[in-house]
Amino acid sequence: MPESSPLLFLLHVAGAAALLIWAVRLVRTGVERGWSVPLRRLLRRGAENRLLAALTGTGAAIVLQSSTAVAILMANFVAAGTLAGIAGLAILLGADLGSAIVAQILLARADWLVPVLLVAGVGLFLKSNTRDYRMAGRVLIGLALVFVSLAMIRTATEPLRDSAGLVAAMKYLGGDPVTAFVIGAVFAWAVHSSVAAVLLFVTLAAQGVLPVTAGIAMVLGANLGGAVIAFVLTLGSDIAARRVVVANLALRGGGAALALLGLSVFAPPLDLLGGTPARQVINLHLAFNLVLALLALPVIGPVLKLVSRWVTPPAEVANLSRISALDPAALDHPDRALACAAREVLQMGEGVEAMLRSVIGLYEDWNDTTAAAIRAKETELDKMHIATKLYLAKLQRNSNDEDVARRGLELADMAVNLESAGNAIADTMLGLARRLDQSGATFSDTGQREIRDFHDRVLSNAQSGLNVLMTLNPDAARALVEEKDHVRDIEQRLQRSHLDRLKQGLTESIETSNIHQETLRALKQVNSAFTMIAYPILSETGDLLSSRLSREKS
């Protein structure tokens, strides 16, 4: 088959694009696993004013290499009431700019950098005993693979600049910016990464395969596609979080469409953006997001109010009560019965996570409706816990298989731990928040920040625990158990910090001393409950010793 064969071209470009998408994801997941808690803390603390919030979003998107990941974190904070909608939208506008900066950085051609990144990344990942260093190695490997994938695209497209058929197809896109815009949006949404889409389009423009006009239209379309990704992923979120995401979709997607219209109608000279096609395309991407952020930041308040008229709470519909996953008909089939029990335990975990996410806002602003919802969820969890234990007991009576008995005992232990975590939230934390409200006292600024940061870490670990329960991934399980020791050390350090403030005679610390300390203990208990999900997995892989986590990597 000749080198200019369209089939061979598609195969090479598809392989390079797949590697690019995977590499960008590798970097993002490495950052999320290694430094998700500091990033969450950065986003929450950066919400003091609009400009700072936007800069915080920019920094987070550069680190995560994804504005979508920032949008998911932001939605969680807004849903929990710990971040105002205006600050959340400012963070998203900054994150969009950050993703454009990431594309600029990753397009730098430095052939010597690839082996350096690979050697350093593989060395850190294989030789380090701590998770942070292993995740740093993962990030470096991902960055190296980004550069490798872009080089593969350049190599694959090099012979095709003289292909008459391809030139004709791309020339058509150059004369039909609307079609190019739609293709760019659909592709970015399909690969769930506007960064990867922009890198691919710019690289094709650099090789002369894609005309500048088509490249610009597709990059603008990728901005719309990137905003749609966050919109789809947050459809089930709280109404306040959805309003922020929809506002960003209207600003970014609508702005991209208006920019395309303006470029088509006025046809301004593109030489000001750079001397090469690739530089013109990538610089327009950066300029668009920068101008959008500068123009939108002063008016995000009115924009959110307008969006609030569109995005309204869903009308009341017939109540579809939750149906238990514990199917009695499956008891004669142990594998199916265990799967049913695992689904029920997962639903218990999701309920505890929802309670944990909501309770922290009551420490600052008591709300009877939210408190009642937490108590109702805890009552539901108690019923699920009892039903799960009885179901597993019936299964063990029907089966003499030791593996079934062992797995059933593991699931029963998880149910017990999650029910205990629910009690810690509904009884202990809810009661403490009520006492704080009734007394009229408030935490000191330092104490409040410590509680918030510790809650963020525990919530992140709870989400990781649910992921481990679904995927049974040993690496993720090991990271979760490692985090348990870290949380214990942090809780002890925060207790000492609180005692130091008492010694200094700070009025706020004295008035809220018991509430502060008991909240930390309750959060640590919740964290332990989710961590226990990982223990059966690590026992099977040999990573868990009788008393502590094995130091050897799996």
mmCIF file of C-alpha atoms in Angstrom, residues 83-342:
data_model
loop_
_atom_site.group_PDB
_atom_site.id
_atom_site.type_symbol
_atom_site.label_atom_id
_atom_site.label_comp_id
_atom_site.label_asym_id
_atom_site.label_seq_id
_atom_site.Cartn_x
_atom_site.Cartn_y
_atom_site.Cartn_z
ATOM 1 C CA LEU A 83 -19.156 28.815 46.621
ATOM 2 C CA ALA A 84 -21.322 31.616 45.270
ATOM 3 C CA GLY A 85 -22.619 31.335 41.718
ATOM 4 C CA ILE A 86 -20.891 34.562 40.624
ATOM 5 C CA ALA A 87 -17.540 33.285 41.874
ATOM 6 C CA GLY A 88 -18.171 29.926 40.205
ATOM 7 C CA LEU A 89 -18.835 31.535 36.825
ATOM 8 C CA ALA A 90 -15.706 33.674 37.190
ATOM 9 C CA ILE A 91 -13.727 30.499 37.889
ATOM 10 C CA LEU A 92 -15.109 28.876 34.735
ATOM 11 C CA LEU A 93 -14.220 31.867 32.570
ATOM 12 C CA GLY A 94 -10.691 31.708 33.952
ATOM 13 C CA ALA A 95 -10.574 27.959 33.375
ATOM 14 C CA ASP A 96 -11.494 28.434 29.711
ATOM 15 C CA LEU A 97 -8.544 30.811 29.396
ATOM 16 C CA GLY A 98 -6.338 28.322 31.214
ATOM 17 C CA SER A 99 -7.165 25.557 28.737
ATOM 18 C CA ALA A 100 -6.125 27.909 25.896
ATOM 19 C CA ILE A 101 -2.813 28.574 27.651
ATOM 20 C CA VAL A 102 -2.279 24.813 28.017
ATOM 21 C CA ALA A 103 -2.635 24.407 24.246
ATOM 22 C CA GLN A 104 0.016 27.091 23.728
ATOM 23 C CA ILE A 105 2.413 25.307 26.078
ATOM 24 C CA LEU A 106 1.914 21.843 24.607
ATOM 25 C CA LEU A 107 2.507 23.012 21.038
ATOM 26 C CA ALA A 108 6.083 24.013 21.838
ATOM 27 C CA ARG A 109 8.442 21.834 19.803
ATOM 28 C CA ALA A 110 11.321 20.595 21.919
ATOM 29 C CA ASP A 111 12.498 17.183 20.727
ATOM 30 C CA TRP A 112 15.036 16.882 23.532
ATOM 31 C CA LEU A 113 12.266 17.264 26.110
ATOM 32 C CA VAL A 114 10.543 13.966 25.293
ATOM 33 C CA PRO A 115 13.317 11.599 26.483
ATOM 34 C CA VAL A 116 13.949 13.774 29.531
ATOM 35 C CA LEU A 117 10.279 13.646 30.523
ATOM 36 C CA LEU A 118 10.061 9.882 29.893
ATOM 37 C CA VAL A 119 13.196 9.057 31.895
ATOM 38 C CA ALA A 120 12.170 11.280 34.795
ATOM 39 C CA GLY A 121 8.533 10.167 34.702
ATOM 40 C CA VAL A 122 9.182 6.422 34.532
ATOM 41 C CA GLY A 123 11.862 6.725 37.214
ATOM 42 C CA LEU A 124 9.541 8.540 39.601
ATOM 43 C CA PHE A 125 6.625 6.223 38.932
ATOM 44 C CA LEU A 126 8.544 2.968 39.386
ATOM 45 C CA LYS A 127 10.994 3.893 42.125
ATOM 46 C CA SER A 128 8.971 6.155 44.424
ATOM 47 C CA ASN A 129 7.120 4.826 47.449
ATOM 48 C CA THR A 130 4.904 7.857 47.976
ATOM 49 C CA ARG A 131 1.793 8.537 45.941
ATOM 50 C CA ASP A 132 2.635 12.191 45.221
ATOM 51 C CA TYR A 133 5.896 11.264 43.507
ATOM 52 C CA ARG A 134 4.256 8.421 41.580
ATOM 53 C CA MET A 135 1.550 10.759 40.347
ATOM 54 C CA ALA A 136 4.223 13.323 39.410
ATOM 55 C CA GLY A 137 5.828 10.600 37.315
ATOM 56 C CA ARG A 138 2.465 9.854 35.728
ATOM 57 C CA VAL A 139 2.071 13.530 34.776
ATOM 58 C CA LEU A 140 5.553 13.680 33.224
ATOM 59 C CA ILE A 141 4.894 10.514 31.189
ATOM 60 C CA GLY A 142 1.622 12.004 29.993
ATOM 61 C CA LEU A 143 3.316 15.225 28.902
ATOM 62 C CA ALA A 144 5.944 13.252 26.992
ATOM 63 C CA LEU A 145 3.236 11.266 25.214
ATOM 64 C CA VAL A 146 1.465 14.494 24.229
ATOM 65 C CA PHE A 147 4.604 15.632 22.417
ATOM 66 C CA VAL A 148 5.061 12.186 20.875
ATOM 67 C CA SER A 149 1.473 12.127 19.586
ATOM 68 C CA LEU A 150 1.816 15.580 18.019
ATOM 69 C CA ALA A 151 5.023 14.463 16.291
ATOM 70 C CA MET A 152 3.167 11.407 14.982
ATOM 71 C CA ILE A 153 0.447 13.631 13.536
ATOM 72 C CA ARG A 154 3.044 15.835 11.832
ATOM 73 C CA THR A 155 4.780 12.781 10.359
ATOM 74 C CA ALA A 156 1.531 11.197 9.166
ATOM 75 C CA THR A 157 0.280 14.337 7.471
ATOM 76 C CA GLU A 158 3.581 15.373 5.877
ATOM 77 C CA PRO A 159 3.147 13.361 2.603
ATOM 78 C CA LEU A 160 -0.487 14.362 2.179
ATOM 79 C CA ARG A 161 -0.042 18.055 1.470
ATOM 80 C CA ASP A 162 0.206 17.077 -2.202
ATOM 81 C CA SER A 163 -2.862 14.806 -2.128
ATOM 82 C CA ALA A 164 -5.420 16.303 -4.519
ATOM 83 C CA GLY A 165 -8.397 14.630 -2.835
ATOM 84 C CA LEU A 166 -7.466 15.747 0.678
ATOM 85 C CA VAL A 167 -6.615 19.264 -0.467
ATOM 86 C CA ALA A 168 -10.036 19.512 -2.143
ATOM 87 C CA ALA A 169 -11.852 18.301 1.004
ATOM 88 C CA MET A 170 -9.975 20.686 3.268
ATOM 89 C CA LYS A 171 -10.411 23.524 0.816
ATOM 90 C CA TYR A 172 -14.143 22.949 0.992
ATOM 91 C CA LEU A 173 -14.036 23.257 4.785
ATOM 92 C CA GLY A 174 -12.089 26.478 4.354
ATOM 93 C CA GLY A 175 -14.978 27.872 2.350
ATOM 94 C CA ASP A 176 -17.678 26.520 4.654
ATOM 95 C CA PRO A 177 -16.838 27.780 8.158
ATOM 96 C CA VAL A 178 -20.203 26.728 9.592
ATOM 97 C CA THR A 179 -19.577 23.072 8.740
ATOM 98 C CA ALA A 180 -16.028 23.341 10.088
ATOM 99 C CA PHE A 181 -17.398 24.945 13.278
ATOM 100 C CA VAL A 182 -19.862 22.103 13.790
ATOM 101 C CA ILE A 183 -17.187 19.462 13.135
ATOM 102 C CA GLY A 184 -14.909 21.101 15.699
ATOM 103 C CA ALA A 185 -17.672 21.213 18.320
ATOM 104 C CA VAL A 186 -18.747 17.598 17.747
ATOM 105 C CA PHE A 187 -15.164 16.316 17.799
ATOM 106 C CA ALA A 188 -14.300 18.136 21.060
ATOM 107 C CA TRP A 189 -17.457 16.765 22.669
ATOM 108 C CA ALA A 190 -16.830 13.242 21.358
ATOM 109 C CA VAL A 191 -13.279 13.038 22.750
ATOM 110 C CA HIS A 192 -14.298 14.903 25.939
ATOM 111 C CA SER A 193 -11.303 17.217 25.662
ATOM 112 C CA SER A 194 -11.247 20.617 23.983
ATOM 113 C CA VAL A 195 -7.477 20.757 24.589
ATOM 114 C CA ALA A 196 -6.877 17.565 22.600
ATOM 115 C CA ALA A 197 -9.191 18.786 19.832
ATOM 116 C CA VAL A 198 -7.443 22.167 19.544
ATOM 117 C CA LEU A 199 -4.001 20.534 19.495
ATOM 118 C CA LEU A 200 -5.088 18.244 16.663
ATOM 119 C CA PHE A 201 -6.592 21.061 14.568
ATOM 120 C CA VAL A 202 -3.589 23.345 15.029
ATOM 121 C CA THR A 203 -1.155 20.569 14.134
ATOM 122 C CA LEU A 204 -3.088 19.837 10.933
ATOM 123 C CA ALA A 205 -2.987 23.561 10.095
ATOM 124 C CA ALA A 206 0.762 23.623 10.747
ATOM 125 C CA GLN A 207 1.258 20.820 8.227
ATOM 126 C CA GLY A 208 -0.661 22.723 5.573
ATOM 127 C CA VAL A 209 -3.406 20.101 5.525
ATOM 128 C CA LEU A 210 -6.044 22.351 7.087
ATOM 129 C CA PRO A 211 -6.633 25.888 5.731
ATOM 130 C CA VAL A 212 -6.389 28.707 8.251
ATOM 131 C CA THR A 213 -10.061 29.638 7.900
ATOM 132 C CA ALA A 214 -11.143 26.057 8.538
ATOM 133 C CA GLY A 215 -8.701 25.717 11.453
ATOM 134 C CA ILE A 216 -10.049 28.873 13.093
ATOM 135 C CA ALA A 217 -13.659 27.739 12.628
ATOM 136 C CA MET A 218 -12.904 24.290 14.072
ATOM 137 C CA VAL A 219 -11.038 25.739 17.061
ATOM 138 C CA LEU A 220 -13.943 28.075 17.787
ATOM 139 C CA GLY A 221 -16.245 25.074 17.484
ATOM 140 C CA ALA A 222 -14.043 23.212 19.970
ATOM 141 C CA ASN A 223 -14.759 26.006 22.472
ATOM 142 C CA LEU A 224 -18.463 25.313 22.108
ATOM 143 C CA GLY A 225 -17.863 21.559 22.379
ATOM 144 C CA GLY A 226 -15.777 22.033 25.517
ATOM 145 C CA ALA A 227 -18.598 23.969 27.190
ATOM 146 C CA VAL A 228 -21.117 21.303 26.160
ATOM 147 C CA ILE A 229 -19.016 18.607 27.879
ATOM 148 C CA ALA A 230 -19.377 20.298 31.268
ATOM 149 C CA PHE A 231 -23.086 20.920 30.604
ATOM 150 C CA VAL A 232 -23.767 17.225 29.926
ATOM 151 C CA LEU A 233 -21.704 16.018 32.896
ATOM 152 C CA THR A 234 -23.559 18.286 35.347
ATOM 153 C CA LEU A 235 -27.126 17.633 34.181
ATOM 154 C CA GLY A 236 -27.865 15.832 37.441
ATOM 155 C CA SER A 237 -26.314 18.497 39.672
ATOM 156 C CA ASP A 238 -28.017 20.982 41.941
ATOM 157 C CA ILE A 239 -29.979 23.729 40.186
ATOM 158 C CA ALA A 240 -27.545 26.441 41.346
ATOM 159 C CA ALA A 241 -24.558 24.564 39.868
ATOM 160 C CA ARG A 242 -26.394 23.937 36.599
ATOM 161 C CA ARG A 243 -27.169 27.623 36.230
ATOM 162 C CA VAL A 244 -23.477 28.469 36.447
ATOM 163 C CA VAL A 245 -22.543 25.830 33.858
ATOM 164 C CA VAL A 246 -25.347 26.937 31.510
ATOM 165 C CA ALA A 247 -24.200 30.559 31.857
ATOM 166 C CA ASN A 248 -20.686 29.511 30.867
ATOM 167 C CA LEU A 249 -22.095 27.542 27.919
ATOM 168 C CA ALA A 250 -24.032 30.612 26.771
ATOM 169 C CA LEU A 251 -20.988 32.876 27.103
ATOM 170 C CA ARG A 252 -18.364 30.543 25.641
ATOM 171 C CA GLY A 253 -20.502 28.821 23.024
ATOM 172 C CA GLY A 254 -22.425 31.952 22.073
ATOM 173 C CA GLY A 255 -19.212 33.966 22.030
ATOM 174 C CA ALA A 256 -17.578 31.414 19.723
ATOM 175 C CA ALA A 257 -20.513 31.586 17.316
ATOM 176 C CA LEU A 258 -20.444 35.405 17.342
ATOM 177 C CA ALA A 259 -16.677 35.386 16.798
ATOM 178 C CA LEU A 260 -17.087 33.089 13.795
ATOM 179 C CA LEU A 261 -19.808 35.365 12.408
ATOM 180 C CA GLY A 262 -17.643 38.449 12.878
ATOM 181 C CA LEU A 263 -14.622 36.848 11.215
ATOM 182 C CA SER A 264 -16.766 35.686 8.282
ATOM 183 C CA VAL A 265 -18.477 39.046 7.751
ATOM 184 C CA PHE A 266 -15.580 41.455 8.306
ATOM 185 C CA ALA A 267 -12.697 39.156 7.219
ATOM 186 C CA PRO A 268 -10.047 40.990 9.271
ATOM 187 C CA PRO A 269 -6.377 40.372 8.419
ATOM 188 C CA LEU A 270 -4.977 37.457 10.375
ATOM 189 C CA ASP A 271 -1.325 38.453 10.024
ATOM 190 C CA LEU A 272 -1.533 40.250 13.358
ATOM 191 C CA LEU A 273 -2.063 36.902 15.058
ATOM 192 C CA GLY A 274 1.149 35.321 13.771
ATOM 193 C CA GLY A 275 3.334 34.615 10.799
ATOM 194 C CA THR A 276 2.338 30.976 10.263
ATOM 195 C CA PRO A 277 -1.046 29.267 9.871
ATOM 196 C CA ALA A 278 -0.600 27.285 13.082
ATOM 197 C CA ARG A 279 0.372 30.378 15.061
ATOM 198 C CA GLN A 280 -2.622 32.296 13.712
ATOM 199 C CA VAL A 281 -5.034 29.532 14.703
ATOM 200 C CA ILE A 282 -3.641 28.943 18.193
ATOM 201 C CA ASN A 283 -3.250 32.657 18.945
ATOM 202 C CA LEU A 284 -6.845 33.329 17.915
ATOM 203 C CA HIS A 285 -7.918 30.590 20.339
ATOM 204 C CA LEU A 286 -6.029 32.310 23.160
ATOM 205 C CA ALA A 287 -7.204 35.799 22.157
ATOM 206 C CA PHE A 288 -10.830 34.664 22.015
ATOM 207 C CA ASN A 289 -10.811 33.240 25.547
ATOM 208 C CA LEU A 290 -8.887 36.225 26.934
ATOM 209 C CA VAL A 291 -11.259 38.768 25.397
ATOM 210 C CA LEU A 292 -14.275 36.699 26.474
ATOM 211 C CA ALA A 293 -13.073 36.644 30.085
ATOM 212 C CA LEU A 294 -12.352 40.397 30.137
ATOM 213 C CA LEU A 295 -15.719 41.295 28.624
ATOM 214 C CA ALA A 296 -17.784 38.823 30.649
ATOM 215 C CA LEU A 297 -16.331 39.279 34.145
ATOM 216 C CA PRO A 298 -18.038 42.671 34.763
ATOM 217 C CA VAL A 299 -21.475 41.348 33.702
ATOM 218 C CA ILE A 300 -21.571 37.841 35.157
ATOM 219 C CA GLY A 301 -24.144 38.920 37.742
ATOM 220 C CA PRO A 302 -26.784 39.970 35.179
ATOM 221 C CA VAL A 303 -25.911 36.952 33.036
ATOM 222 C CA LEU A 304 -26.601 34.592 35.937
ATOM 223 C CA LYS A 305 -29.892 36.334 36.679
ATOM 224 C CA LEU A 306 -30.923 35.943 33.047
ATOM 225 C CA VAL A 307 -29.939 32.283 32.985
ATOM 226 C CA SER A 308 -31.881 31.709 36.213
ATOM 227 C CA ARG A 309 -35.048 32.531 34.260
ATOM 228 C CA TRP A 310 -34.230 29.780 31.761
ATOM 229 C CA VAL A 311 -32.937 27.120 34.141
ATOM 230 C CA THR A 312 -35.697 26.609 36.690
ATOM 231 C CA PRO A 313 -36.253 23.789 39.190
ATOM 232 C CA PRO A 314 -38.031 20.843 37.584
ATOM 233 C CA ALA A 315 -41.779 20.728 37.986
ATOM 234 C CA GLU A 316 -43.125 18.224 40.457
ATOM 235 C CA VAL A 317 -43.683 14.839 38.893
ATOM 236 C CA ALA A 318 -45.013 11.535 40.129
ATOM 237 C CA ASN A 319 -42.841 10.247 42.950
ATOM 238 C CA LEU A 320 -40.735 7.336 41.745
ATOM 239 C CA SER A 321 -39.589 5.753 44.988
ATOM 240 C CA ARG A 322 -36.205 4.114 45.145
ATOM 241 C CA ILE A 323 -36.379 0.405 44.424
ATOM 242 C CA SER A 324 -34.010 -1.751 46.411
ATOM 243 C CA ALA A 325 -31.297 -3.534 44.456
ATOM 244 C CA LEU A 326 -31.707 -6.571 46.742
ATOM 245 C CA ASP A 327 -33.553 -8.945 44.429
ATOM 246 C CA PRO A 328 -34.887 -11.992 46.350
ATOM 247 C CA ALA A 329 -35.077 -13.970 43.100
ATOM 248 C CA ALA A 330 -31.293 -13.748 42.776
ATOM 249 C CA LEU A 331 -30.589 -15.580 46.046
ATOM 250 C CA ASP A 332 -30.392 -18.904 44.199
ATOM 251 C CA HIS A 333 -27.618 -17.459 42.025
ATOM 252 C CA PRO A 334 -24.789 -16.322 44.352
ATOM 253 C CA ASP A 335 -22.940 -14.200 41.793
ATOM 254 C CA ARG A 336 -26.086 -12.260 40.913
ATOM 255 C CA ALA A 337 -27.020 -11.905 44.582
ATOM 256 C CA LEU A 338 -23.580 -10.514 45.467
ATOM 257 C CA ALA A 339 -23.858 -8.049 42.592
ATOM 258 C CA CYS A 340 -27.246 -6.937 43.946
ATOM 259 C CA ALA A 341 -25.774 -6.442 47.410
ATOM 260 C CA ALA A 342 -22.838 -4.496 45.971
#
